[in-house]
Short mmCIF file of C-alpha atoms in Angstrom, two decimals:
data_model
loop_
_atom_site.label_atom_id
_atom_site.label_comp_id
_atom_site.label_asym_id
_atom_site.label_seq_id
_atom_site.Cartn_x
_atom_site.Cartn_y
_atom_site.Cartn_z
CA LEU A 26 101.93 201.85 58.59
CA LYS A 27 102.36 205.62 58.85
CA ARG A 28 101.75 205.49 62.61
CA VAL A 29 104.31 202.71 63.13
CA ILE A 30 106.95 204.58 61.13
CA GLU A 31 106.21 207.76 63.08
CA MET A 32 106.99 205.88 66.31
CA ASP A 33 110.04 204.12 64.80
CA PRO A 34 111.32 205.82 61.61
CA GLU A 35 113.79 202.99 61.01
CA PHE A 36 111.26 200.14 61.41
CA LEU A 37 111.19 199.19 57.72
CA ASN A 38 114.60 200.56 56.81
CA THR A 39 117.12 197.92 55.75
CA ASN A 40 120.00 200.26 54.94
CA GLY A 41 123.06 199.58 57.05
CA GLU A 42 121.77 196.39 58.69
CA HIS A 43 124.12 194.18 56.67
CA GLU A 44 126.62 196.58 55.15
CA HIS A 45 129.56 194.74 56.75
CA ASP A 46 128.56 191.28 55.54
CA THR A 47 128.24 190.82 51.78
CA SER A 48 126.74 187.34 52.22
CA VAL A 49 123.63 188.84 53.81
CA SER A 50 120.85 190.37 51.73
CA SER A 51 117.43 191.90 52.25
CA VAL A 52 114.12 191.44 50.44
CA ALA A 53 111.16 193.83 50.74
CA LEU A 54 107.64 192.88 49.65
CA THR A 55 104.75 195.30 49.32
CA GLU A 56 101.03 194.96 48.56
CA GLU A 57 99.01 198.16 48.29
CA SER A 58 95.44 196.92 47.88
CA THR A 59 94.60 193.25 48.52
CA PRO A 60 94.52 192.16 52.20
CA LEU A 61 96.28 189.08 53.47
CA ASP A 62 94.78 185.83 54.74
CA LEU A 63 95.84 185.60 58.39
CA ALA A 64 95.93 181.79 58.56
CA ALA A 65 97.97 181.59 55.35
CA ILE A 66 100.50 184.20 56.44
CA GLU A 67 100.89 182.55 59.87
CA ASP A 68 101.45 179.13 58.27
CA TRP A 69 104.01 180.56 55.86
CA ILE A 70 105.98 182.63 58.38
CA GLY A 71 105.80 179.89 61.02
CA GLY A 72 107.07 177.26 58.62
CA MET A 73 109.84 179.53 57.39
CA LEU A 74 111.08 180.23 60.91
CA LYS A 75 111.18 176.49 61.66
CA THR A 76 113.09 175.54 58.51
CA GLN A 77 115.17 178.66 57.82
CA GLY A 78 115.28 180.39 61.20
CA ALA A 79 119.06 180.14 61.50
CA ASP A 80 119.51 182.01 58.21
CA ILE A 81 116.87 184.67 58.84
CA TYR A 82 118.44 187.38 60.94
CA ARG A 83 115.39 189.58 61.05
CA MET A 84 111.86 189.90 59.68
CA LYS A 85 109.57 192.83 60.26
CA GLY A 86 106.42 194.26 58.77
CA VAL A 87 103.05 195.91 58.94
CA LEU A 88 100.22 193.85 57.45
CA HIS A 89 96.73 194.56 56.17
CA ILE A 90 94.73 191.46 57.21
CA ALA A 91 91.35 190.51 55.75
CA HIS A 92 88.44 190.77 58.23
CA ALA A 93 90.43 193.03 60.55
CA GLU A 94 90.13 196.77 61.16
CA GLN A 95 93.46 196.85 62.99
CA ARG A 96 96.92 196.70 61.48
CA PHE A 97 99.06 193.66 62.29
CA VAL A 98 102.63 194.55 63.26
CA TYR A 99 105.29 191.87 63.65
CA HIS A 100 108.99 191.45 64.24
CA ALA A 101 111.06 188.26 64.26
CA VAL A 102 114.70 187.51 65.04
CA HIS A 103 115.78 184.04 63.93
CA MET A 104 113.09 181.71 65.37
CA ILE A 105 111.65 184.20 67.86
CA PHE A 106 108.45 185.81 66.57
CA ASN A 107 106.45 188.63 68.08
CA GLY A 108 103.35 189.98 66.36
CA ASP A 109 99.86 191.20 67.14
CA PHE A 110 97.04 193.46 66.04
CA THR A 111 97.62 197.03 67.17
CA GLU A 112 95.85 200.29 66.39
CA PRO A 113 93.00 200.52 63.85
CA TRP A 114 93.69 201.86 60.39
CA GLU A 115 92.77 205.51 59.98
CA GLU A 116 89.69 206.12 57.82
CA ASP A 117 91.65 207.87 55.05
CA GLU A 118 94.86 205.86 55.51
CA PRO A 119 95.98 203.51 52.69
CA ARG A 120 95.74 199.92 53.90
CA GLU A 121 98.89 198.30 52.64
CA SER A 122 101.23 195.51 53.66
CA LYS A 123 105.00 195.65 53.72
CA LEU A 124 107.34 192.87 54.81
CA VAL A 125 111.11 192.99 55.08
CA PHE A 126 113.41 189.95 55.30
CA ILE A 127 117.08 190.18 56.21
CA GLY A 128 119.29 187.10 56.18
CA LYS A 129 121.35 184.59 54.22
CA ASN A 130 120.26 182.47 51.26
CA LEU A 131 117.13 184.53 50.62
CA ASP A 132 115.35 183.62 47.40
CA ALA A 133 113.49 186.79 46.40
CA ALA A 134 111.38 185.08 43.72
CA GLU A 135 110.27 182.33 46.09
CA LEU A 136 109.47 184.80 48.86
CA LYS A 137 107.39 186.86 46.45
CA ALA A 138 105.48 183.79 45.24
CA ARG A 139 104.77 182.57 48.76
CA PHE A 140 103.66 186.06 49.77
CA GLU A 141 101.25 186.29 46.83
CA ALA A 142 99.82 182.89 47.79
CA CYS A 143 98.79 184.47 51.12
CA LEU A 144 96.73 187.25 49.52
CA ALA A 145 92.99 186.98 50.19
CA THR A 146 92.04 186.75 46.50
CA PRO A 147 89.13 184.73 45.08
CA ALA A 148 91.61 182.37 43.42
CA ASN A 149 93.47 181.68 46.68
CA LEU A 150 90.18 181.23 48.55
CA GLU A 151 89.08 178.68 45.97
CA LYS A 152 92.33 176.76 46.51
CA LYS A 153 91.63 176.68 50.25
CA LEU A 154 88.10 175.43 49.64
CA GLN A 155 89.36 172.68 47.35
CA ALA A 156 91.90 171.58 49.97
CA LEU A 157 89.29 171.07 52.72
CA ARG A 158 88.61 167.47 53.69
CA PHE A 159 84.85 167.86 54.18
CA GLN A 160 81.92 169.41 52.31
CA VAL A 161 78.60 170.83 53.45
CA GLY A 162 76.37 167.98 54.61
CA ASP A 163 79.17 165.65 55.67
CA ARG A 164 78.74 163.93 59.02
CA VAL A 165 81.68 164.51 61.35
CA MET A 166 82.82 164.04 64.92
CA CYS A 167 84.23 167.03 66.82
CA HIS A 168 86.59 166.76 69.74
CA LEU A 169 84.76 168.43 72.62
CA ALA A 170 86.20 166.91 75.74
CA GLY A 171 83.92 167.48 78.71
CA ASP A 172 80.78 167.81 76.61
CA PRO A 173 77.96 165.71 78.16
CA ASP A 174 77.27 164.14 74.76
CA ALA A 175 80.90 163.20 74.10
CA ASP A 176 81.90 159.57 73.62
CA ALA A 177 84.69 157.90 75.55
CA ASN A 178 87.30 159.62 73.38
CA GLY A 179 85.76 163.08 73.75
CA TYR A 180 84.07 163.29 70.31
CA VAL A 181 80.57 164.57 69.55
CA LYS A 182 78.65 164.08 66.29
CA GLY A 183 77.54 166.91 64.04
CA THR A 184 77.10 168.02 60.42
CA ILE A 185 79.15 170.46 58.33
CA THR A 186 76.85 173.40 57.53
CA GLN A 187 79.23 176.01 56.10
CA LEU A 188 82.76 176.26 54.72
CA MET A 189 85.23 179.08 55.47
CA TRP A 190 82.91 180.57 58.07
CA ARG A 191 83.34 183.79 59.97
CA SER A 192 81.10 185.32 62.62
CA GLU A 193 81.32 188.81 64.11
CA ASP A 194 82.41 187.53 67.53
CA MET A 195 85.55 185.87 66.15
CA ASP A 196 88.98 187.39 66.69
CA PRO A 197 90.26 189.80 64.00
CA GLY A 198 91.30 188.00 60.84
CA MET A 199 90.02 184.59 61.90
CA VAL A 200 88.05 182.46 59.42
CA ALA A 201 87.12 178.92 60.49
CA PRO A 202 87.39 176.11 57.92
CA TYR A 203 84.03 174.75 59.08
CA GLN A 204 80.82 175.77 60.72
CA ILE A 205 79.36 172.65 62.35
CA THR A 206 75.84 172.11 63.64
CA MET A 207 75.97 169.55 66.42
CA ASP A 208 73.23 166.96 66.84
CA SER A 209 72.19 168.90 69.95
CA GLY A 210 71.50 171.96 67.77
CA ASP A 211 74.52 173.93 68.99
CA ILE A 212 76.59 175.67 66.32
CA ILE A 213 80.39 175.63 66.67
CA SER A 214 83.42 176.35 64.52
CA ALA A 215 86.46 174.20 63.86
CA PRO A 216 89.49 176.52 64.06
CA ALA A 217 91.63 174.19 61.94
CA ASP A 218 91.10 171.36 59.46
CA SER A 219 92.74 168.73 61.64
CA ASP A 220 91.79 165.21 62.70
CA ASP A 221 92.59 166.24 66.26
CA LEU A 222 89.63 168.64 66.10
CA VAL A 223 87.21 167.17 63.56
CA LYS A 224 87.14 163.80 61.81
CA ARG A 225 84.74 161.91 59.61
CA ALA A 226 81.91 160.19 61.47
CA PRO A 227 81.40 156.46 60.90
CA GLU A 228 78.53 155.64 58.59
CA GLU A 229 75.26 154.96 60.32
CA GLY A 230 72.24 152.76 59.71
CA ASP A 231 71.20 152.17 56.09
CA ALA A 232 74.31 153.77 54.57
CA ALA A 233 76.65 151.49 56.51
CA ALA A 234 74.57 148.41 55.68
CA LYS A 235 74.50 149.33 51.97
CA ARG A 236 78.28 149.76 51.86
CA GLN A 237 78.77 146.40 53.59
CA ARG A 238 76.50 144.69 51.01
CA GLN A 239 78.51 146.24 48.14
CA GLN A 240 81.83 144.91 49.41
CA PRO A 241 83.07 141.81 47.53
CA ALA A 242 82.79 138.54 49.36
#
């Protein structure tokens, strides 16, 4: 944050940006300790730009993202968003997040609540776990078009082996909803909990026969 402000002293300054329009307001949010969940913050900001983009004149911020040694700097004007990981945090530099919103019809309380829902806290992680469609041990089919074992629709069978999985070779901040061990023994990740990527596998053998016997005539 210090480095960004050194390069642009007015980056997080809201004074004067709406002094000629009393219908426009600004909201600043700050978190000094807990990092943010990258997927959650992207979902929130992306959804906001789609639904409220016309009323949001500008958003800007420097974010401390969980599982990332670099700061995430972003800037948005209406529905146009630009953001990326930049320089690493300094060893003795406070890792904090600050977001600024400038626009019409801003609800400060709602923005604060949605921001807090993006913090990488144990409680928020538990909510994400509870929202997942599959559990460890579930049989699934992953969309891997071009895989030699894929069916006619491009799906390959595997088993969920870990939830909210991260490996060291993943991009900064990324945590996959699922680690999946394919029937071939390969281990992959599902980047999102979507039917387009991973869906429940049909029951096989004895389990399918047992379910059919239990169905009423």
